[in-house]
Amino acid sequence: MEEIEISSDTTVAATPSVLPAKIERIQLSNLSYDQFFRNFMQPNRAVVVEGIANDWECFRRWIDRSVVPPKLNVPYLKQKLANVPIPVADCGRQHYNSHEKLELPLYDFLQSWENDDTESCRNRYYLKDWHLRSECPGYEFYRTPSLFASDWLNEYLVEQAADDYRFVYIGPKGTWTAFHADVFGSYSWSVNIFGRKRWYLLPPGEEQKLRNSLRNLPFSVTEQTLRDAGVTFFTIDQEAGEAIFVPTGWFHQVTNVEDAISVNHNWFNGCNVATIWSNLRDALADVRREIDDCRDMDNFDEHCQVMLKASFGMDYADFLAIVLYVCDKRLVSLGEDVGQVKQIDGYALGKQHIRFDVVTIRNLLHETIEKGFLDDYPDLRKAAASCLNKILSTSRAL
């Protein structure tokens, strides 16, 4: 297994990020995992990494480069993939703060690309959030880049045969994703395997300048509206073979300025798990305020968790299940005199990375218990305290 490791002097507390004048572009060959960890994940800074997908099967085979201009290799995809229903966004129709969703047979969607259909659906329909990796687990059309392999969210979900946050996007020129920040406040990475995308990226807090009198954020933005609002933002044109790392809390809008295909993950790890936990608590506070007039109802706290999961996509039990699972795997490794910890796609954590993860979880659980964040949920508090005690009993290994 390929090991990912960090330096022995890495601390849990990251150096506060200084906003750069521009988003760096770095060749993959010039960026080690430890450099990415220290310079981008920990300080929560965006970066474009070049030359990241050249050996991926989807990069080599999904595109017919024998024609000019290159185009989607529809016959090959029909040969490799079944005609399954796929999730499509209609970029011509808004539904609340997103685009209207529908399902289409894959081959119908691909046919419009093969025929270069000029009908409205060709220019409006965007295949998004397609869980192709989990739907076809034997089809290794890409490998997670090592920079992004420390991924607690998908580590847990994939190994538990649950959901995942690994997606394929296929969209014609002009399709787009509305202004948003990623689910849970997670990191995301997006690798273009074809075409070009234009990103507007806003550092955390800049989105507040765009709120209207009702405190709502816009559905879409332009460079002009961002300038008019005095927003600090970055415009990035992402080419084929390039990855964009989108840090926690960075709002963004993405447009396919050419027909484009990308592979995307949402994830979190020891660098941003505390922010995910803070976002989850804030979301619960919003739920409590929304139904405060029902506070005297039976099982009020449990009902709040149900609403939290519906609105945020995760509740307290889900979050703790991930954290405790990750911790147990690493503690087992420490008990074996620091063996490797397997990650997705055949990577393994080195001993310093394992220690970093455990110390991060120790600090998170200690604060959670000390500040009473789980006092309304005694079973969850008991599970968190038990895990913390296991960590403390292995303190000599840390």
CSV table of C-alpha atoms in Angstrom, one decimal:
chain,number,residue,atom,x,y,z
A,1,MET,CA,0.0,0.0,0.0
A,2,GLU,CA,1.1,3.5,-0.7
A,3,GLU,CA,1.8,5.4,2.5
A,4,ILE,CA,0.7,9.0,3.2
A,5,GLU,CA,2.5,10.6,6.0
A,6,ILE,CA,3.1,14.0,7.7
A,7,SER,CA,6.1,15.4,9.5
A,8,SER,CA,6.7,14.5,13.2
A,9,ASP,CA,6.6,18.1,14.2
A,10,THR,CA,3.1,18.7,12.9
A,11,THR,CA,0.8,20.2,15.5
A,12,VAL,CA,-3.0,19.8,15.7
A,13,ALA,CA,-3.4,23.6,15.9
A,14,ALA,CA,-2.9,25.0,12.4
A,15,THR,CA,-1.3,28.3,11.7
A,16,PRO,CA,-4.1,30.8,10.8
A,17,SER,CA,-4.5,31.3,7.1
A,18,VAL,CA,-3.3,34.5,5.5
A,19,LEU,CA,-5.5,35.2,2.4
A,20,PRO,CA,-3.3,34.9,-0.7
A,21,ALA,CA,-3.2,37.4,-3.5
A,22,LYS,CA,-4.2,34.6,-5.9
A,23,ILE,CA,-4.9,30.9,-5.9
A,24,GLU,CA,-1.7,28.9,-6.4
A,25,ARG,CA,-1.3,26.5,-9.3
A,26,ILE,CA,1.1,23.7,-8.5
A,27,GLN,CA,2.3,20.6,-10.6
A,28,LEU,CA,1.5,17.4,-8.8
A,29,SER,CA,5.1,16.3,-9.1
A,30,ASN,CA,6.1,19.4,-7.1
A,31,LEU,CA,3.6,18.9,-4.2
A,32,SER,CA,4.2,16.3,-1.5
A,33,TYR,CA,1.4,15.1,0.7
A,34,ASP,CA,3.0,16.7,3.8
A,35,GLN,CA,3.3,20.0,1.9
A,36,PHE,CA,-0.4,19.8,0.9
A,37,PHE,CA,-1.4,19.0,4.5
A,38,ARG,CA,0.6,21.9,6.1
A,39,ASN,CA,0.1,24.5,3.4
A,40,PHE,CA,-3.4,24.0,2.3
A,41,MET,CA,-5.6,21.6,4.3
A,42,GLN,CA,-4.6,22.8,7.8
A,43,PRO,CA,-4.7,26.6,7.0
A,44,ASN,CA,-7.9,26.0,4.8
A,45,ARG,CA,-6.4,27.5,1.6
A,46,ALA,CA,-7.6,26.7,-1.9
A,47,VAL,CA,-5.1,25.4,-4.6
A,48,VAL,CA,-5.2,24.1,-8.2
A,49,VAL,CA,-3.1,21.0,-8.7
A,50,GLU,CA,-2.0,20.3,-12.3
A,51,GLY,CA,-1.3,17.0,-14.0
A,52,ILE,CA,-3.4,14.9,-11.7
A,53,ALA,CA,-5.5,12.6,-13.9
A,54,ASN,CA,-3.3,11.7,-16.8
A,55,ASP,CA,-3.2,8.0,-16.0
A,56,TRP,CA,-6.9,7.6,-15.0
A,57,GLU,CA,-9.0,5.2,-17.2
A,58,CYS,CA,-11.7,7.8,-17.5
A,59,PHE,CA,-9.2,10.4,-18.7
A,60,ARG,CA,-7.8,8.1,-21.4
A,61,ARG,CA,-10.9,6.2,-22.5
A,62,TRP,CA,-14.0,8.3,-21.9
A,63,ILE,CA,-12.9,10.9,-24.4
A,64,ASP,CA,-12.5,10.3,-28.1
A,65,ARG,CA,-9.4,12.4,-28.9
A,66,SER,CA,-9.1,11.0,-32.4
A,67,VAL,CA,-11.5,13.7,-33.6
A,68,VAL,CA,-11.3,17.5,-33.6
A,69,PRO,CA,-12.6,18.8,-31.3
A,70,PRO,CA,-12.4,15.8,-28.9
A,71,LYS,CA,-15.7,14.5,-27.6
A,72,LEU,CA,-17.3,12.1,-25.2
A,73,ASN,CA,-16.8,8.5,-26.3
A,74,VAL,CA,-20.4,7.5,-26.1
A,75,PRO,CA,-20.0,4.0,-27.7
A,76,TYR,CA,-17.3,3.1,-25.1
A,77,LEU,CA,-19.4,4.3,-22.2
A,78,LYS,CA,-22.4,2.3,-23.4
A,79,GLN,CA,-20.1,-0.8,-23.6
A,80,LYS,CA,-18.8,-0.3,-20.1
A,81,LEU,CA,-22.0,0.9,-18.3
A,82,ALA,CA,-25.5,-0.4,-18.0
A,83,ASN,CA,-28.5,1.8,-18.9
A,84,VAL,CA,-29.3,2.8,-15.4
A,85,PRO,CA,-31.3,5.8,-14.1
A,86,ILE,CA,-29.1,8.8,-13.5
A,87,PRO,CA,-29.6,12.0,-11.6
A,88,VAL,CA,-29.9,15.1,-13.8
A,89,ALA,CA,-30.3,18.7,-12.9
A,90,ASP,CA,-32.3,20.9,-15.3
A,91,CYS,CA,-30.3,24.1,-15.3
A,92,GLY,CA,-33.2,25.9,-16.9
A,93,ARG,CA,-35.5,25.5,-13.9
A,94,GLN,CA,-34.9,26.7,-10.3
A,95,HIS,CA,-36.3,24.7,-7.4
A,96,TYR,CA,-35.8,26.7,-4.2
A,97,ASN,CA,-32.0,27.2,-3.9
A,98,SER,CA,-31.0,24.6,-6.5
A,99,HIS,CA,-31.9,23.3,-9.9
A,100,GLU,CA,-34.9,21.1,-10.6
A,101,LYS,CA,-34.0,17.4,-10.4
A,102,LEU,CA,-35.1,14.5,-12.6
A,103,GLU,CA,-34.0,11.0,-13.6
A,104,LEU,CA,-33.2,9.8,-17.1
A,105,PRO,CA,-31.9,6.6,-18.5
A,106,LEU,CA,-28.1,6.9,-19.0
A,107,TYR,CA,-28.2,6.0,-22.7
A,108,ASP,CA,-30.9,8.7,-23.4
A,109,PHE,CA,-28.6,11.2,-21.8
A,110,LEU,CA,-25.6,10.0,-23.7
A,111,GLN,CA,-27.5,9.9,-27.0
A,112,SER,CA,-28.0,13.7,-26.9
A,113,TRP,CA,-24.2,14.1,-26.6
A,114,GLU,CA,-23.5,11.6,-29.4
A,115,ASN,CA,-25.9,13.4,-31.8
A,116,ASP,CA,-24.7,16.8,-30.7
A,117,ASP,CA,-28.4,17.6,-30.1
A,118,THR,CA,-29.1,21.3,-30.2
A,119,GLU,CA,-32.5,20.9,-28.5
A,120,SER,CA,-32.9,22.7,-25.2
A,121,CYS,CA,-32.4,19.6,-23.1
A,122,ARG,CA,-28.9,19.2,-24.5
A,123,ASN,CA,-27.9,22.6,-23.2
A,124,ARG,CA,-29.8,22.4,-19.9
A,125,TYR,CA,-29.4,18.8,-18.6
A,126,TYR,CA,-26.5,18.3,-16.2
A,127,LEU,CA,-25.7,14.9,-14.9
A,128,LYS,CA,-24.7,15.6,-11.3
A,129,ASP,CA,-24.0,13.8,-8.0
A,130,TRP,CA,-23.8,10.4,-9.8
A,131,HIS,CA,-22.5,7.7,-7.4
A,132,LEU,CA,-20.9,5.8,-10.2
A,133,ARG,CA,-18.0,4.5,-8.1
A,134,SER,CA,-20.4,2.9,-5.5
A,135,GLU,CA,-22.8,1.7,-8.2
A,136,CYS,CA,-20.0,0.0,-10.1
A,137,PRO,CA,-17.4,-0.9,-7.4
A,138,GLY,CA,-15.5,-3.2,-9.8
A,139,TYR,CA,-14.9,-0.4,-12.3
A,140,GLU,CA,-11.8,1.5,-11.3
A,141,PHE,CA,-12.1,4.4,-13.7
A,142,TYR,CA,-10.0,6.6,-11.4
A,143,ARG,CA,-8.0,6.5,-8.2
A,144,THR,CA,-8.4,9.0,-5.4
A,145,PRO,CA,-5.3,11.3,-5.6
A,146,SER,CA,-3.0,10.7,-2.6
A,147,LEU,CA,-3.3,14.3,-1.6
A,148,PHE,CA,-7.0,13.7,-0.7
A,149,ALA,CA,-6.7,10.2,0.7
A,150,SER,CA,-7.2,11.0,4.3
A,151,ASP,CA,-10.9,11.0,4.1
A,152,TRP,CA,-12.8,10.1,7.3
A,153,LEU,CA,-16.3,10.5,5.7
A,154,ASN,CA,-15.8,8.1,2.8
A,155,GLU,CA,-13.6,5.8,4.8
A,156,TYR,CA,-16.5,5.2,7.2
A,157,LEU,CA,-19.3,5.1,4.6
A,158,VAL,CA,-17.5,2.9,2.1
A,159,GLU,CA,-16.2,0.4,4.7
A,160,GLN,CA,-19.7,0.2,6.2
A,161,ALA,CA,-21.3,-0.3,2.8
A,162,ALA,CA,-23.4,2.8,3.4
A,163,ASP,CA,-23.7,5.9,1.3
A,164,ASP,CA,-20.7,7.8,-0.1
A,165,TYR,CA,-19.8,11.3,-1.2
A,166,ARG,CA,-17.9,10.4,-4.5
A,167,PHE,CA,-19.5,11.7,-7.6
A,168,VAL,CA,-19.3,12.0,-11.4
A,169,TYR,CA,-20.5,15.2,-13.2
A,170,ILE,CA,-21.1,15.4,-17.0
A,171,GLY,CA,-22.4,18.7,-18.3
A,172,PRO,CA,-22.6,20.4,-21.6
A,173,LYS,CA,-21.4,24.0,-22.2
A,174,GLY,CA,-23.5,26.5,-20.3
A,175,THR,CA,-24.7,24.1,-17.5
A,176,TRP,CA,-23.8,25.3,-14.0
A,177,THR,CA,-23.9,24.7,-10.3
A,178,ALA,CA,-25.6,27.4,-8.2
A,179,PHE,CA,-23.8,29.5,-5.5
A,180,HIS,CA,-23.3,27.3,-2.5
A,181,ALA,CA,-20.9,26.0,0.1
A,182,ASP,CA,-20.3,22.2,0.3
A,183,VAL,CA,-22.4,19.8,2.4
A,184,PHE,CA,-21.6,19.9,6.1
A,185,GLY,CA,-19.0,22.6,5.4
A,186,SER,CA,-16.7,19.8,4.1
A,187,TYR,CA,-13.7,20.0,1.9
A,188,SER,CA,-14.2,19.1,-1.7
A,189,TRP,CA,-12.0,18.2,-4.6
A,190,SER,CA,-12.9,18.3,-8.2
A,191,VAL,CA,-10.8,16.9,-11.1
A,192,ASN,CA,-11.7,17.8,-14.7
A,193,ILE,CA,-11.1,14.9,-17.1
A,194,PHE,CA,-12.5,16.9,-20.0
A,195,GLY,CA,-13.4,20.4,-20.9
A,196,ARG,CA,-13.1,23.6,-18.9
A,197,LYS,CA,-15.0,25.0,-15.9
A,198,ARG,CA,-15.0,28.5,-14.5
A,199,TRP,CA,-15.1,28.9,-10.7
A,200,TYR,CA,-15.9,31.8,-8.5
A,201,LEU,CA,-14.4,31.1,-5.1
A,202,LEU,CA,-15.1,33.2,-2.0
A,203,PRO,CA,-13.1,32.9,1.2
A,204,PRO,CA,-15.2,32.2,4.4
A,205,GLY,CA,-17.2,35.2,5.5
A,206,GLU,CA,-17.2,37.0,2.2
A,207,GLU,CA,-20.6,35.5,1.4
A,208,GLN,CA,-22.1,37.6,4.2
A,209,LYS,CA,-21.7,40.7,2.0
A,210,LEU,CA,-24.2,39.1,-0.4
A,211,ARG,CA,-27.1,38.6,2.0
A,212,ASN,CA,-30.3,40.4,1.3
A,213,SER,CA,-32.6,42.1,3.8
A,214,LEU,CA,-34.1,38.7,4.7
A,215,ARG,CA,-30.5,37.4,5.3
A,216,ASN,CA,-30.8,35.1,2.2
A,217,LEU,CA,-27.9,34.4,-0.1
A,218,PRO,CA,-28.3,34.7,-3.9
A,219,PHE,CA,-29.0,31.7,-6.1
A,220,SER,CA,-26.4,32.9,-8.7
A,221,VAL,CA,-23.6,35.4,-8.9
A,222,THR,CA,-21.6,37.1,-11.6
A,223,GLU,CA,-18.2,38.8,-11.4
A,224,GLN,CA,-20.1,42.2,-11.6
A,225,THR,CA,-22.4,41.4,-8.7
A,226,LEU,CA,-19.5,40.2,-6.6
A,227,ARG,CA,-17.5,43.4,-7.4
A,228,ASP,CA,-20.5,45.6,-6.7
A,229,ALA,CA,-20.9,44.0,-3.3
A,230,GLY,CA,-17.2,44.5,-2.4
A,231,VAL,CA,-16.6,40.8,-2.2
A,232,THR,CA,-13.1,39.3,-2.2
A,233,PHE,CA,-13.2,36.4,-4.6
A,234,PHE,CA,-11.1,34.4,-7.0
A,235,THR,CA,-11.9,33.5,-10.6
A,236,ILE,CA,-10.3,30.2,-11.8
A,237,ASP,CA,-10.5,28.5,-15.2
A,238,GLN,CA,-10.0,24.8,-14.6
A,239,GLU,CA,-8.6,22.8,-17.5
A,240,ALA,CA,-8.7,19.0,-18.2
A,241,GLY,CA,-6.3,17.1,-15.9
A,242,GLU,CA,-6.5,19.8,-13.1
A,243,ALA,CA,-7.8,19.4,-9.6
A,244,ILE,CA,-9.3,22.1,-7.5
A,245,PHE,CA,-9.2,21.8,-3.7
A,246,VAL,CA,-12.1,23.7,-2.2
A,247,PRO,CA,-11.5,24.3,1.5
A,248,THR,CA,-14.2,24.3,4.3
A,249,GLY,CA,-16.7,27.1,4.1
A,250,TRP,CA,-15.5,28.6,0.8
A,251,PHE,CA,-18.7,29.5,-1.2
A,252,HIS,CA,-18.4,28.9,-4.9
A,253,GLN,CA,-20.3,28.8,-8.2
A,254,VAL,CA,-19.2,26.7,-11.1
A,255,THR,CA,-20.0,27.0,-14.9
A,256,ASN,CA,-19.1,24.6,-17.7
A,257,VAL,CA,-17.7,27.0,-20.2
A,258,GLU,CA,-17.1,24.0,-22.5
A,259,ASP,CA,-18.6,20.5,-22.4
A,260,ALA,CA,-17.1,19.2,-19.3
A,261,ILE,CA,-16.7,16.0,-17.2
A,262,SER,CA,-15.4,15.8,-13.7
A,263,VAL,CA,-14.9,13.5,-10.7
A,264,ASN,CA,-15.6,15.0,-7.3
A,265,HIS,CA,-15.4,14.0,-3.6
A,266,ASN,CA,-16.7,15.7,-0.5
A,267,TRP,CA,-14.8,14.8,2.6
A,268,PHE,CA,-13.5,15.8,6.0
A,269,ASN,CA,-10.6,14.6,8.3
A,270,GLY,CA,-8.6,15.7,11.3
A,271,CYS,CA,-7.9,19.1,9.8
A,272,ASN,CA,-11.5,20.2,9.6
A,273,VAL,CA,-13.5,17.9,11.7
A,274,ALA,CA,-13.9,20.5,14.5
A,275,THR,CA,-15.5,22.9,12.0
A,276,ILE,CA,-17.9,20.1,10.8
A,277,TRP,CA,-18.9,19.5,14.5
A,278,SER,CA,-19.3,23.3,15.0
A,279,ASN,CA,-21.5,23.5,11.9
A,280,LEU,CA,-23.6,20.6,13.1
A,281,ARG,CA,-24.2,22.2,16.5
A,282,ASP,CA,-25.1,25.5,14.8
A,283,ALA,CA,-27.6,23.6,12.6
A,284,LEU,CA,-29.2,22.0,15.7
A,285,ALA,CA,-29.5,25.4,17.3
A,286,ASP,CA,-31.3,26.6,14.2
A,287,VAL,CA,-33.7,23.6,14.4
A,288,ARG,CA,-34.4,24.3,18.1
A,289,ARG,CA,-35.2,27.9,17.4
A,290,GLU,CA,-37.5,26.9,14.6
A,291,ILE,CA,-39.6,24.7,16.8
A,292,ASP,CA,-39.1,26.4,20.1
A,293,ASP,CA,-42.9,26.6,20.7
A,294,CYS,CA,-42.9,22.7,20.8
A,295,ARG,CA,-40.3,22.5,23.5
A,296,ASP,CA,-42.7,20.9,26.0
A,297,MET,CA,-43.5,18.0,23.6
A,298,ASP,CA,-42.4,14.5,24.5
A,299,ASN,CA,-39.0,13.5,23.0
A,300,PHE,CA,-38.3,17.1,21.9
A,301,ASP,CA,-34.5,16.5,21.7
A,302,GLU,CA,-35.0,13.3,19.6
A,303,HIS,CA,-37.4,15.1,17.3
A,304,CYS,CA,-34.8,17.9,16.9
A,305,GLN,CA,-32.2,15.2,15.8
A,306,VAL,CA,-34.7,13.9,13.2
A,307,MET,CA,-35.2,17.4,11.8
A,308,LEU,CA,-31.4,18.0,11.9
A,309,LYS,CA,-30.7,15.0,9.8
A,310,ALA,CA,-33.4,16.0,7.3
A,311,SER,CA,-32.0,19.6,6.9
A,312,PHE,CA,-28.3,19.1,7.4
A,313,GLY,CA,-27.9,15.6,6.1
A,314,MET,CA,-26.3,14.3,9.3
A,315,ASP,CA,-27.3,14.1,13.0
A,316,TYR,CA,-25.3,13.8,16.2
A,317,ALA,CA,-25.4,10.0,16.1
A,318,ASP,CA,-24.1,9.9,12.5
A,319,PHE,CA,-21.2,12.3,13.3
A,320,LEU,CA,-20.1,10.4,16.4
A,321,ALA,CA,-20.4,7.1,14.6
A,322,ILE,CA,-17.8,8.3,12.0
A,323,VAL,CA,-15.5,9.8,14.6
A,324,LEU,CA,-15.6,6.8,16.9
A,325,TYR,CA,-15.1,4.4,14.0
A,326,VAL,CA,-12.1,6.3,12.7
A,327,CYS,CA,-10.7,6.5,16.2
A,328,ASP,CA,-11.1,2.7,16.9
A,329,LYS,CA,-9.2,1.8,13.7
A,330,ARG,CA,-6.3,4.0,14.6
A,331,LEU,CA,-6.2,2.9,18.3
A,332,VAL,CA,-6.0,-0.7,17.1
A,333,SER,CA,-3.0,0.3,15.0
A,334,LEU,CA,-1.4,2.0,17.9
A,335,GLY,CA,-1.9,-1.1,20.0
A,336,GLU,CA,0.0,-3.1,17.4
A,337,ASP,CA,3.0,-0.8,17.8
A,338,VAL,CA,1.9,1.6,15.2
A,339,GLY,CA,0.9,-0.5,12.2
A,340,GLN,CA,-0.5,1.1,9.1
A,341,VAL,CA,-4.2,2.2,8.8
A,342,LYS,CA,-5.8,1.4,5.5
A,343,GLN,CA,-7.6,4.2,3.6
A,344,ILE,CA,-9.7,4.2,0.5
A,345,ASP,CA,-8.1,3.2,-2.9
A,346,GLY,CA,-5.2,1.3,-1.4
A,347,TYR,CA,-3.5,4.0,0.7
A,348,ALA,CA,-2.3,3.7,4.3
A,349,LEU,CA,-1.6,6.3,7.0
A,350,GLY,CA,1.9,6.5,8.4
A,351,LYS,CA,2.5,6.5,12.2
A,352,GLN,CA,2.7,10.3,12.6
A,353,HIS,CA,-0.6,10.7,10.7
A,354,ILE,CA,-2.2,8.1,12.9
A,355,ARG,CA,-1.1,10.0,16.0
A,356,PHE,CA,-2.3,13.3,14.6
A,357,ASP,CA,-5.8,11.8,14.0
A,358,VAL,CA,-6.0,10.3,17.5
A,359,VAL,CA,-4.9,13.5,19.2
A,360,THR,CA,-7.4,15.5,17.1
A,361,ILE,CA,-10.2,13.2,18.2
A,362,ARG,CA,-9.0,13.3,21.8
A,363,ASN,CA,-9.2,17.1,21.8
A,364,LEU,CA,-12.6,17.1,20.1
A,365,LEU,CA,-14.2,14.6,22.5
A,366,HIS,CA,-12.7,16.3,25.6
A,367,GLU,CA,-14.2,19.6,24.6
A,368,THR,CA,-17.5,18.0,23.7
A,369,ILE,CA,-17.8,16.4,27.1
A,370,GLU,CA,-16.4,19.3,29.1
A,371,LYS,CA,-18.8,21.8,27.5
A,372,GLY,CA,-21.8,19.6,27.8
A,373,PHE,CA,-22.6,19.4,24.1
A,374,LEU,CA,-24.0,15.9,24.5
A,375,ASP,CA,-25.8,16.3,27.9
A,376,ASP,CA,-29.2,16.1,26.3
A,377,TYR,CA,-28.2,12.7,24.7
A,378,PRO,CA,-26.9,10.5,27.5
A,379,ASP,CA,-26.2,7.4,25.3
A,380,LEU,CA,-24.1,9.5,22.9
A,381,ARG,CA,-22.3,11.1,25.8
A,382,LYS,CA,-21.5,7.7,27.2
A,383,ALA,CA,-20.1,6.5,23.9
A,384,ALA,CA,-18.0,9.6,23.5
A,385,ALA,CA,-16.6,9.3,27.1
A,386,SER,CA,-15.8,5.6,26.6
A,387,CYS,CA,-13.8,6.4,23.4
A,388,LEU,CA,-12.0,9.3,25.2
A,389,ASN,CA,-11.0,6.9,28.0
A,390,LYS,CA,-9.6,4.4,25.5
A,391,ILE,CA,-7.6,7.2,24.0
A,392,LEU,CA,-6.2,8.3,27.3
A,393,SER,CA,-5.3,4.7,28.2
A,394,THR,CA,-3.0,4.7,25.2
A,395,SER,CA,-1.5,8.1,25.9
A,396,ARG,CA,2.0,6.7,26.1
A,397,ALA,CA,1.8,5.7,22.5
A,398,LEU,CA,1.0,9.3,21.5
